[in-house]
PDB file of C-alpha atoms in Angstrom:
ATOM      1  CA  MET A   1      69.546  90.743 134.298  1.00 30.00           C
ATOM      2  CA  SER A   2      70.316  88.459 137.240  1.00 36.00           C
ATOM      3  CA  SER A   3      72.881  89.242 139.917  1.00 39.00           C
ATOM      4  CA  GLU A   4      75.071  86.504 138.438  1.00 41.00           C
ATOM      5  CA  HIS A   5      76.062  88.823 135.590  1.00 39.00           C
ATOM      6  CA  GLY A   6      77.919  92.093 135.728  1.00 42.00           C
ATOM      7  CA  PRO A   7      78.104  95.113 133.482  1.00 48.00           C
ATOM      8  CA  ARG A   8      79.874  93.289 130.626  1.00 56.00           C
ATOM      9  CA  ARG A   9      77.049  92.064 128.421  1.00 59.00           C
ATOM     10  CA  GLY A  10      76.967  88.300 128.009  1.00 68.00           C
ATOM     11  CA  VAL A  11      79.968  87.595 130.295  1.00 77.00           C
ATOM     12  CA  PRO A  12      79.082  85.449 133.339  1.00 87.00           C
ATOM     13  CA  LYS A  13      79.891  87.065 136.652  1.00 90.00           C
ATOM     14  CA  TYR A  14      82.181  84.219 137.714  1.00 90.00           C
ATOM     15  CA  LEU A  15      84.391  84.889 134.680  1.00 90.00           C
ATOM     16  CA  GLN A  16      84.507  88.591 135.547  1.00 91.00           C
ATOM     17  CA  VAL A  17      85.616  87.702 139.084  1.00 93.00           C
ATOM     18  CA  ALA A  18      88.210  85.260 137.777  1.00 91.00           C
ATOM     19  CA  ASP A  19      89.559  87.801 135.268  1.00 90.00           C
ATOM     20  CA  ASP A  20      89.850  90.478 137.923  1.00 92.00           C
ATOM     21  CA  VAL A  21      91.731  88.211 140.338  1.00 93.00           C
ATOM     22  CA  LEU A  22      94.081  87.054 137.572  1.00 89.00           C
ATOM     23  CA  ASP A  23      94.659  90.663 136.510  1.00 89.00           C
ATOM     24  CA  ARG A  24      95.636  91.490 140.096  1.00 90.00           C
ATOM     25  CA  ILE A  25      98.102  88.588 140.109  1.00 86.00           C
ATOM     26  CA  ARG A  26      99.693  89.607 136.801  1.00 82.00           C
ATOM     27  CA  ALA A  27      99.916  93.245 137.897  1.00 83.00           C
ATOM     28  CA  GLY A  28     101.601  92.284 141.173  1.00 83.00           C
ATOM     29  CA  GLY A  29      98.675  93.221 143.404  1.00 88.00           C
ATOM     30  CA  LEU A  30      98.719  89.624 144.611  1.00 89.00           C
ATOM     31  CA  ARG A  31     102.349  88.539 144.928  1.00 86.00           C
ATOM     32  CA  PRO A  32     103.945  85.102 144.572  1.00 84.00           C
ATOM     33  CA  GLY A  33     103.319  83.086 147.721  1.00 86.00           C
ATOM     34  CA  GLN A  34     100.454  85.356 148.855  1.00 90.00           C
ATOM     35  CA  ARG A  35      97.158  83.762 149.785  1.00 92.00           C
ATOM     36  CA  ILE A  36      94.133  84.411 147.577  1.00 93.00           C
ATOM     37  CA  PRO A  37      91.281  86.102 149.526  1.00 93.00           C
ATOM     38  CA  SER A  38      88.867  83.678 151.166  1.00 91.00           C
ATOM     39  CA  GLU A  39      85.440  82.808 149.755  1.00 91.00           C
ATOM     40  CA  SER A  40      83.739  85.201 152.146  1.00 93.00           C
ATOM     41  CA  GLN A  41      86.166  87.991 151.257  1.00 94.00           C
ATOM     42  CA  LEU A  42      85.595  87.463 147.536  1.00 94.00           C
ATOM     43  CA  MET A  43      81.815  87.358 148.050  1.00 94.00           C
ATOM     44  CA  ALA A  44      81.967  90.703 149.878  1.00 94.00           C
ATOM     45  CA  ARG A  45      84.370  92.313 147.387  1.00 94.00           C
ATOM     46  CA  TYR A  46      82.378  91.387 144.280  1.00 94.00           C
ATOM     47  CA  GLY A  47      78.852  91.132 145.730  1.00 93.00           C
ATOM     48  CA  VAL A  48      78.316  87.564 144.487  1.00 93.00           C
ATOM     49  CA  SER A  49      77.147  84.232 145.863  1.00 94.00           C
ATOM     50  CA  VAL A  50      79.361  81.437 147.172  1.00 94.00           C
ATOM     51  CA  GLY A  51      78.515  79.391 144.075  1.00 93.00           C
ATOM     52  CA  THR A  52      79.828  82.165 141.828  1.00 93.00           C
ATOM     53  CA  VAL A  53      83.037  82.412 143.866  1.00 93.00           C
ATOM     54  CA  ARG A  54      83.635  78.666 143.642  1.00 92.00           C
ATOM     55  CA  LYS A  55      83.132  78.693 139.883  1.00 92.00           C
ATOM     56  CA  ALA A  56      85.525  81.650 139.638  1.00 92.00           C
ATOM     57  CA  MET A  57      88.159  79.820 141.687  1.00 91.00           C
ATOM     58  CA  ALA A  58      87.842  76.753 139.466  1.00 87.00           C
ATOM     59  CA  GLU A  59      88.530  79.007 136.479  1.00 86.00           C
ATOM     60  CA  ILE A  60      91.453  80.700 138.245  1.00 87.00           C
ATOM     61  CA  ARG A  61      93.097  77.364 139.043  1.00 82.00           C
ATOM     62  CA  THR A  62      93.178  76.436 135.348  1.00 77.00           C
ATOM     63  CA  SER A  63      95.489  79.421 134.726  1.00 76.00           C
ATOM     64  CA  GLY A  64      98.367  77.723 136.514  1.00 72.00           C
ATOM     65  CA  LEU A  65      99.002  80.936 138.461  1.00 80.00           C
ATOM     66  CA  VAL A  66      97.357  79.629 141.631  1.00 85.00           C
ATOM     67  CA  GLU A  67      97.855  76.435 143.598  1.00 80.00           C
ATOM     68  CA  THR A  68      95.439  75.086 146.206  1.00 79.00           C
ATOM     69  CA  LEU A  69      96.869  73.420 149.316  1.00 75.00           C
ATOM     70  CA  HIS A  70      94.512  71.080 151.128  1.00 71.00           C
ATOM     71  CA  GLY A  71      93.246  72.663 154.342  1.00 74.00           C
ATOM     72  CA  ARG A  72      95.314  75.816 153.815  1.00 80.00           C
ATOM     73  CA  GLY A  73      93.674  77.706 150.972  1.00 85.00           C
ATOM     74  CA  SER A  74      94.800  78.925 147.557  1.00 88.00           C
ATOM     75  CA  TYR A  75      98.053  80.778 146.937  1.00 88.00           C
ATOM     76  CA  VAL A  76      99.736  82.589 144.062  1.00 88.00           C
ATOM     77  CA  VAL A  77     102.419  80.236 142.776  1.00 79.00           C
ATOM     78  CA  ALA A  78     105.833  81.295 144.004  1.00 69.00           C
ATOM     79  CA  ARG A  79     107.894  79.726 141.216  1.00 63.00           C
ATOM     80  CA  PRO A  80     108.936  82.042 138.370  1.00 58.00           C
ATOM     81  CA  PRO A  81     108.938  80.326 134.958  1.00 63.00           C
ATOM     82  CA  ALA A  82     112.103  79.102 133.290  1.00 66.00           C
ATOM     83  CA  HIS A  83     113.054  80.714 129.990  1.00 59.00           C
ATOM     84  CA  ARG A  84     114.174  78.183 127.429  1.00 62.00           C
ATOM     85  CA  GLU A  85     115.746  79.141 124.136  1.00 58.00           C
ATOM     86  CA  PRO A  86     115.932  75.949 122.059  1.00 56.00           C
ATOM     87  CA  SER A  87     118.186  77.556 119.444  1.00 54.00           C
ATOM     88  CA  ASP A  88     120.802  78.078 122.165  1.00 53.00           C
ATOM     89  CA  ARG A  89     120.333  74.801 124.027  1.00 54.00           C
ATOM     90  CA  PHE A  90     121.024  72.653 121.003  1.00 56.00           C
ATOM     91  CA  PHE A  91     124.548  74.028 120.692  1.00 52.00           C
ATOM     92  CA  ARG A  92     125.616  72.647 124.090  1.00 48.00           C
ATOM     93  CA  TRP A  93     126.172  69.042 123.080  1.00 50.00           C
ATOM     94  CA  ARG A  94     128.135  70.092 119.957  1.00 53.00           C
ATOM     95  CA  LEU A  95     130.425  72.145 122.192  1.00 46.00           C
ATOM     96  CA  GLY A  96     130.995  69.197 124.500  1.00 54.00           C
ATOM     97  CA  GLY A  97     128.781  70.698 127.205  1.00 54.00           C
ATOM     98  CA  ASP A  98     125.634  69.569 128.942  1.00 58.00           C
ATOM     99  CA  ASP A  99     122.752  67.550 127.629  1.00 61.00           C
ATOM    100  CA  ALA A 100     120.585  69.913 125.559  1.00 60.00           C
ATOM    101  CA  ASP A 101     117.617  69.128 127.808  1.00 62.00           C
ATOM    102  CA  ARG A 102     119.393  69.504 131.123  1.00 59.00           C
ATOM    103  CA  PRO A 103     118.638  72.994 132.476  1.00 54.00           C
ATOM    104  CA  ALA A 104     121.579  75.327 132.099  1.00 49.00           C
ATOM    105  CA  GLU A 105     122.998  77.234 135.037  1.00 43.00           C
ATOM    106  CA  GLY A 106     120.805  80.282 135.601  1.00 44.00           C
ATOM    107  CA  GLU A 107     117.911  78.947 133.511  1.00 53.00           C
ATOM    108  CA  TRP A 108     115.892  78.494 136.683  1.00 50.00           C
ATOM    109  CA  SER A 109     117.152  81.451 138.636  1.00 51.00           C
ATOM    110  CA  GLY A 110     116.987  81.009 142.388  1.00 52.00           C
ATOM    111  CA  ALA A 111     116.078  77.322 142.334  1.00 59.00           C
ATOM    112  CA  ALA A 112     118.171  74.174 142.000  1.00 71.00           C
ATOM    113  CA  ALA A 113     117.386  72.165 138.863  1.00 78.00           C
ATOM    114  CA  THR A 114     117.672  68.388 138.888  1.00 86.00           C
ATOM    115  CA  VAL A 115     116.831  65.587 136.475  1.00 90.00           C
ATOM    116  CA  ASP A 116     115.741  62.190 137.785  1.00 93.00           C
ATOM    117  CA  VAL A 117     115.994  59.154 135.519  1.00 95.00           C
ATOM    118  CA  LEU A 118     112.741  57.191 135.877  1.00 96.00           C
ATOM    119  CA  TYR A 119     113.337  54.429 133.323  1.00 97.00           C
ATOM    120  CA  VAL A 120     115.746  53.381 130.589  1.00 97.00           C
ATOM    121  CA  GLY A 121     114.931  50.229 128.660  1.00 97.00           C
ATOM    122  CA  PRO A 122     112.685  48.490 126.126  1.00 97.00           C
ATOM    123  CA  ALA A 123     109.124  49.652 125.525  1.00 97.00           C
ATOM    124  CA  SER A 124     106.361  49.235 122.969  1.00 96.00           C
ATOM    125  CA  ALA A 125     106.227  52.061 120.440  1.00 94.00           C
ATOM    126  CA  PRO A 126     103.054  54.197 120.773  1.00 92.00           C
ATOM    127  CA  PRO A 127     101.301  54.650 117.392  1.00 89.00           C
ATOM    128  CA  GLY A 128     102.389  58.243 116.781  1.00 90.00           C
ATOM    129  CA  VAL A 129     105.951  57.531 117.829  1.00 94.00           C
ATOM    130  CA  ALA A 130     106.131  54.368 115.721  1.00 95.00           C
ATOM    131  CA  GLU A 131     105.044  56.239 112.603  1.00 93.00           C
ATOM    132  CA  ARG A 132     107.635  58.968 113.061  1.00 93.00           C
ATOM    133  CA  LEU A 133     110.465  56.532 113.807  1.00 95.00           C
ATOM    134  CA  GLY A 134     109.449  54.264 110.938  1.00 93.00           C
ATOM    135  CA  VAL A 135     108.951  51.175 113.123  1.00 94.00           C
ATOM    136  CA  PRO A 136     105.912  48.879 113.553  1.00 93.00           C
ATOM    137  CA  VAL A 137     103.211  49.965 116.004  1.00 91.00           C
ATOM    138  CA  ASP A 138     103.919  48.238 119.337  1.00 91.00           C
ATOM    139  CA  GLY A 139     107.362  47.313 117.999  1.00 92.00           C
ATOM    140  CA  GLN A 140     110.195  47.420 120.494  1.00 96.00           C
ATOM    141  CA  VAL A 141     111.938  50.761 120.993  1.00 97.00           C
ATOM    142  CA  LEU A 142     114.329  52.145 123.559  1.00 98.00           C
ATOM    143  CA  ALA A 143     112.564  54.505 125.965  1.00 98.00           C
ATOM    144  CA  ARG A 144     114.371  56.998 128.187  1.00 97.00           C
ATOM    145  CA  ARG A 145     111.998  58.581 130.712  1.00 97.00           C
ATOM    146  CA  ARG A 146     113.076  61.453 132.934  1.00 96.00           C
ATOM    147  CA  LEU A 147     111.544  63.865 135.448  1.00 94.00           C
ATOM    148  CA  HIS A 148     112.779  67.456 135.615  1.00 90.00           C
ATOM    149  CA  CYS A 149     112.482  69.164 138.999  1.00 89.00           C
ATOM    150  CA  LYS A 150     112.891  72.755 140.059  1.00 82.00           C
ATOM    151  CA  GLY A 151     113.718  73.355 143.693  1.00 75.00           C
ATOM    152  CA  GLY A 152     112.665  69.761 144.375  1.00 81.00           C
ATOM    153  CA  THR A 153     109.267  70.226 142.688  1.00 82.00           C
ATOM    154  CA  PRO A 154     108.498  68.224 139.508  1.00 89.00           C
ATOM    155  CA  VAL A 155     107.778  70.517 136.555  1.00 89.00           C
ATOM    156  CA  GLU A 156     108.344  68.372 133.442  1.00 93.00           C
ATOM    157  CA  GLU A 157     108.143  64.695 132.511  1.00 95.00           C
ATOM    158  CA  GLU A 158     109.647  63.558 129.217  1.00 95.00           C
ATOM    159  CA  THR A 159     110.264  60.349 127.317  1.00 97.00           C
ATOM    160  CA  ALA A 160     112.744  59.944 124.474  1.00 96.00           C
ATOM    161  CA  TYR A 161     112.157  57.083 122.026  1.00 98.00           C
ATOM    162  CA  LEU A 162     114.740  55.556 119.672  1.00 98.00           C
ATOM    163  CA  ALA A 163     114.401  52.652 117.256  1.00 97.00           C
ATOM    164  CA  TRP A 164     115.744  49.509 118.955  1.00 97.00           C
ATOM    165  CA  GLU A 165     118.084  48.520 116.134  1.00 95.00           C
ATOM    166  CA  LEU A 166     119.588  52.002 116.172  1.00 96.00           C
ATOM    167  CA  ALA A 167     119.947  52.000 119.954  1.00 96.00           C
ATOM    168  CA  GLU A 168     121.831  48.697 119.804  1.00 96.00           C
ATOM    169  CA  GLU A 169     124.501  50.464 117.740  1.00 95.00           C
ATOM    170  CA  VAL A 170     125.058  52.994 120.532  1.00 96.00           C
ATOM    171  CA  PRO A 171     125.478  51.145 123.859  1.00 95.00           C
ATOM    172  CA  GLU A 172     125.851  54.398 125.814  1.00 96.00           C
ATOM    173  CA  LEU A 173     122.155  55.092 125.178  1.00 96.00           C
ATOM    174  CA  PHE A 174     121.270  52.385 127.691  1.00 97.00           C
ATOM    175  CA  ALA A 175     123.099  54.180 130.514  1.00 96.00           C
ATOM    176  CA  ASP A 176     121.296  56.526 132.903  1.00 95.00           C
ATOM    177  CA  ASP A 177     123.997  59.102 132.118  1.00 92.00           C
ATOM    178  CA  PRO A 178     125.191  58.731 128.510  1.00 92.00           C
ATOM    179  CA  GLY A 179     128.058  61.181 129.088  1.00 90.00           C
ATOM    180  CA  PRO A 180     128.934  64.763 128.076  1.00 87.00           C
ATOM    181  CA  GLY A 181     126.512  66.169 125.532  1.00 85.00           C
ATOM    182  CA  GLY A 182     123.842  63.551 126.273  1.00 90.00           C
ATOM    183  CA  ILE A 183     122.353  61.157 123.746  1.00 93.00           C
ATOM    184  CA  TYR A 184     122.706  63.579 120.838  1.00 92.00           C
ATOM    185  CA  ALA A 185     126.477  63.647 121.258  1.00 91.00           C
ATOM    186  CA  ARG A 186     126.578  59.821 121.467  1.00 93.00           C
ATOM    187  CA  LEU A 187     124.493  59.492 118.297  1.00 94.00           C
ATOM    188  CA  GLU A 188     126.947  61.714 116.451  1.00 92.00           C
ATOM    189  CA  ASP A 189     129.891  59.804 117.904  1.00 93.00           C
ATOM    190  CA  HIS A 190     128.485  56.730 116.148  1.00 94.00           C
ATOM    191  CA  GLY A 191     128.026  58.411 112.773  1.00 94.00           C
ATOM    192  CA  HIS A 192     124.462  59.724 113.020  1.00 93.00           C
ATOM    193  CA  GLU A 193     125.075  63.410 112.317  1.00 92.00           C
ATOM    194  CA  LEU A 194     122.100  65.514 113.322  1.00 92.00           C
ATOM    195  CA  MET A 195     120.822  68.035 110.822  1.00 92.00           C
ATOM    196  CA  GLU A 196     117.741  69.575 112.431  1.00 90.00           C
ATOM    197  CA  PHE A 197     115.210  69.404 115.244  1.00 90.00           C
ATOM    198  CA  VAL A 198     111.480  69.786 114.639  1.00 91.00           C
ATOM    199  CA  GLU A 199     109.334  70.792 117.614  1.00 90.00           C
ATOM    200  CA  ALA A 200     105.567  71.076 118.032  1.00 92.00           C
ATOM    201  CA  VAL A 201     104.068  72.706 121.145  1.00 93.00           C
ATOM    202  CA  ARG A 202     100.453  72.396 122.219  1.00 94.00           C
ATOM    203  CA  ALA A 203      98.465  73.360 125.313  1.00 93.00           C
ATOM    204  CA  ARG A 204      95.697  71.436 127.066  1.00 93.00           C
ATOM    205  CA  PRO A 205      94.376  70.634 130.565  1.00 91.00           C
ATOM    206  CA  ALA A 206      96.461  68.145 132.539  1.00 92.00           C
ATOM    207  CA  THR A 207      95.213  64.579 132.895  1.00 92.00           C
ATOM    208  CA  LYS A 208      94.687  63.046 136.325  1.00 91.00           C
ATOM    209  CA  ASP A 209      97.993  61.159 136.091  1.00 93.00           C
ATOM    210  CA  GLU A 210      99.849  64.296 134.987  1.00 93.00           C
ATOM    211  CA  CYS A 211      98.382  66.253 137.910  1.00 89.00           C
ATOM    212  CA  ALA A 212      99.691  63.570 140.255  1.00 89.00           C
ATOM    213  CA  MET A 213     103.118  63.473 138.587  1.00 91.00           C
ATOM    214  CA  LEU A 214     103.637  67.245 138.489  1.00 90.00           C
ATOM    215  CA  GLY A 215     101.683  68.210 141.605  1.00 84.00           C
ATOM    216  CA  LEU A 216      99.138  70.269 139.672  1.00 84.00           C
ATOM    217  CA  SER A 217      95.613  71.283 140.604  1.00 78.00           C
ATOM    218  CA  PRO A 218      92.816  69.510 138.685  1.00 80.00           C
ATOM    219  CA  GLY A 219      92.371  71.087 135.268  1.00 79.00           C
ATOM    220  CA  ALA A 220      95.639  73.037 135.398  1.00 84.00           C
ATOM    221  CA  PRO A 221      97.151  73.726 131.960  1.00 89.00           C
ATOM    222  CA  VAL A 222     100.156  71.884 130.612  1.00 92.00           C
ATOM    223  CA  MET A 223     102.235  72.302 127.486  1.00 93.00           C
ATOM    224  CA  THR A 224     103.083  69.232 125.454  1.00 95.00           C
ATOM    225  CA  LEU A 225     106.260  69.403 123.404  1.00 92.00           C
ATOM    226  CA  THR A 226     107.055  66.820 120.741  1.00 94.00           C
ATOM    227  CA  ARG A 227     110.496  66.861 119.153  1.00 93.00           C
ATOM    228  CA  GLU A 228     111.993  64.962 116.250  1.00 95.00           C
ATOM    229  CA  ALA A 229     115.780  64.774 115.905  1.00 94.00           C
ATOM    230  CA  VAL A 230     116.564  64.355 112.213  1.00 95.00           C
ATOM    231  CA  SER A 231     119.859  63.079 110.805  1.00 94.00           C
ATOM    232  CA  ARG A 232     121.620  64.475 107.745  1.00 93.00           C
ATOM    233  CA  GLU A 233     120.196  61.542 105.781  1.00 93.00           C
ATOM    234  CA  GLY A 234     116.659  62.673 106.664  1.00 94.00           C
ATOM    235  CA  ARG A 235     116.016  59.900 109.171  1.00 95.00           C
ATOM    236  CA  VAL A 236     114.144  60.631 112.403  1.00 96.00           C
ATOM    237  CA  VAL A 237     116.535  59.085 114.927  1.00 96.00           C
ATOM    238  CA  GLU A 238     114.740  60.189 118.091  1.00 96.00           C
ATOM    239  CA  VAL A 239     111.221  61.249 119.070  1.00 97.00           C
ATOM    240  CA  ARG A 240     110.777  63.005 122.393  1.00 95.00           C
ATOM    241  CA  ASP A 241     107.449  63.677 124.111  1.00 95.00           C
ATOM    242  CA  ALA A 242     107.367  66.052 127.081  1.00 94.00           C
ATOM    243  CA  VAL A 243     104.610  67.290 129.376  1.00 96.00           C
ATOM    244  CA  MET A 244     105.405  70.585 131.078  1.00 93.00           C
ATOM    245  CA  ALA A 245     103.649  72.549 133.814  1.00 90.00           C
ATOM    246  CA  ALA A 246     102.520  75.531 131.743  1.00 88.00           C
ATOM    247  CA  ASP A 247     103.185  78.142 134.428  1.00 80.00           C
ATOM    248  CA  GLN A 248     106.804  77.011 134.760  1.00 83.00           C
ATOM    249  CA  PHE A 249     108.093  77.603 131.243  1.00 83.00           C
ATOM    250  CA  VAL A 250     108.476  80.326 128.664  1.00 80.00           C
ATOM    251  CA  LEU A 251     109.633  78.913 125.313  1.00 79.00           C
ATOM    252  CA  GLU A 252     111.519  81.497 123.283  1.00 76.00           C
ATOM    253  CA  TYR A 253     112.196  80.900 119.581  1.00 74.00           C
ATOM    254  CA  ARG A 254     114.493  82.975 117.415  1.00 73.00           C
ATOM    255  CA  ILE A 255     113.501  83.085 113.760  1.00 72.00           C
ATOM    256  CA  SER A 256     115.951  84.531 111.282  1.00 67.00           C
ATOM    257  CA  ALA A 257     114.668  86.985 108.689  1.00 77.00           C
ATOM    258  CA  ASP A 258     117.518  86.070 106.321  1.00 65.00           C
ATOM    259  CA  ASP A 259     116.972  83.797 103.316  1.00 55.00           C
TER     260      ASP A 259
END
């Protein structure tokens, strides 16, 4: 067996190195903000070639636990993830509180949370969105695009889509700030009572544009969250697509065991 493989049968040595480094990070042996050992240090520690170390580092970067700074090396990310409990957040707008998607106080402990409005206005409906909203593909919809930042660092980009004819009934939807409770409260103010929210979460590597938007390393993982807001009449009144830096969020769901 070549030197590129260790004692675990069939597991490439670079994956063994990557797993060990990630285990050290998760166990606290390498702390947030601490620099990852250099290539030469990793070569000496694991008895491997520079090529193996570089492959291991490429694998480590996809975990989202490490960020590489040009000319400075790789560091354990220093930003703890935010814990989001959708079942709790969706009560805020009904209680006259914040927008359900604006981070609550304490959600990102130790870091200021801000939301930047990137665009509010007409857009062409993407195919998947059009189907769910029941409008023609490339038909005009209202798009509301926002960027969520934690401590000044972008961590989530989202776009909410609403059928144009529905949006015209609710003029507040065209404002950057639609008021207390956000767009869900304004929809209900205009008679569109919301019955349920349906969310789907997936994970995949970030695209080049997403890496640029969220400041991620190439190949870093993201979570995509798609939400449908459904009215009491069974109509999907809003579709929301979000891309989230995977290392920055923990999504917690409470599922009742009652009938």
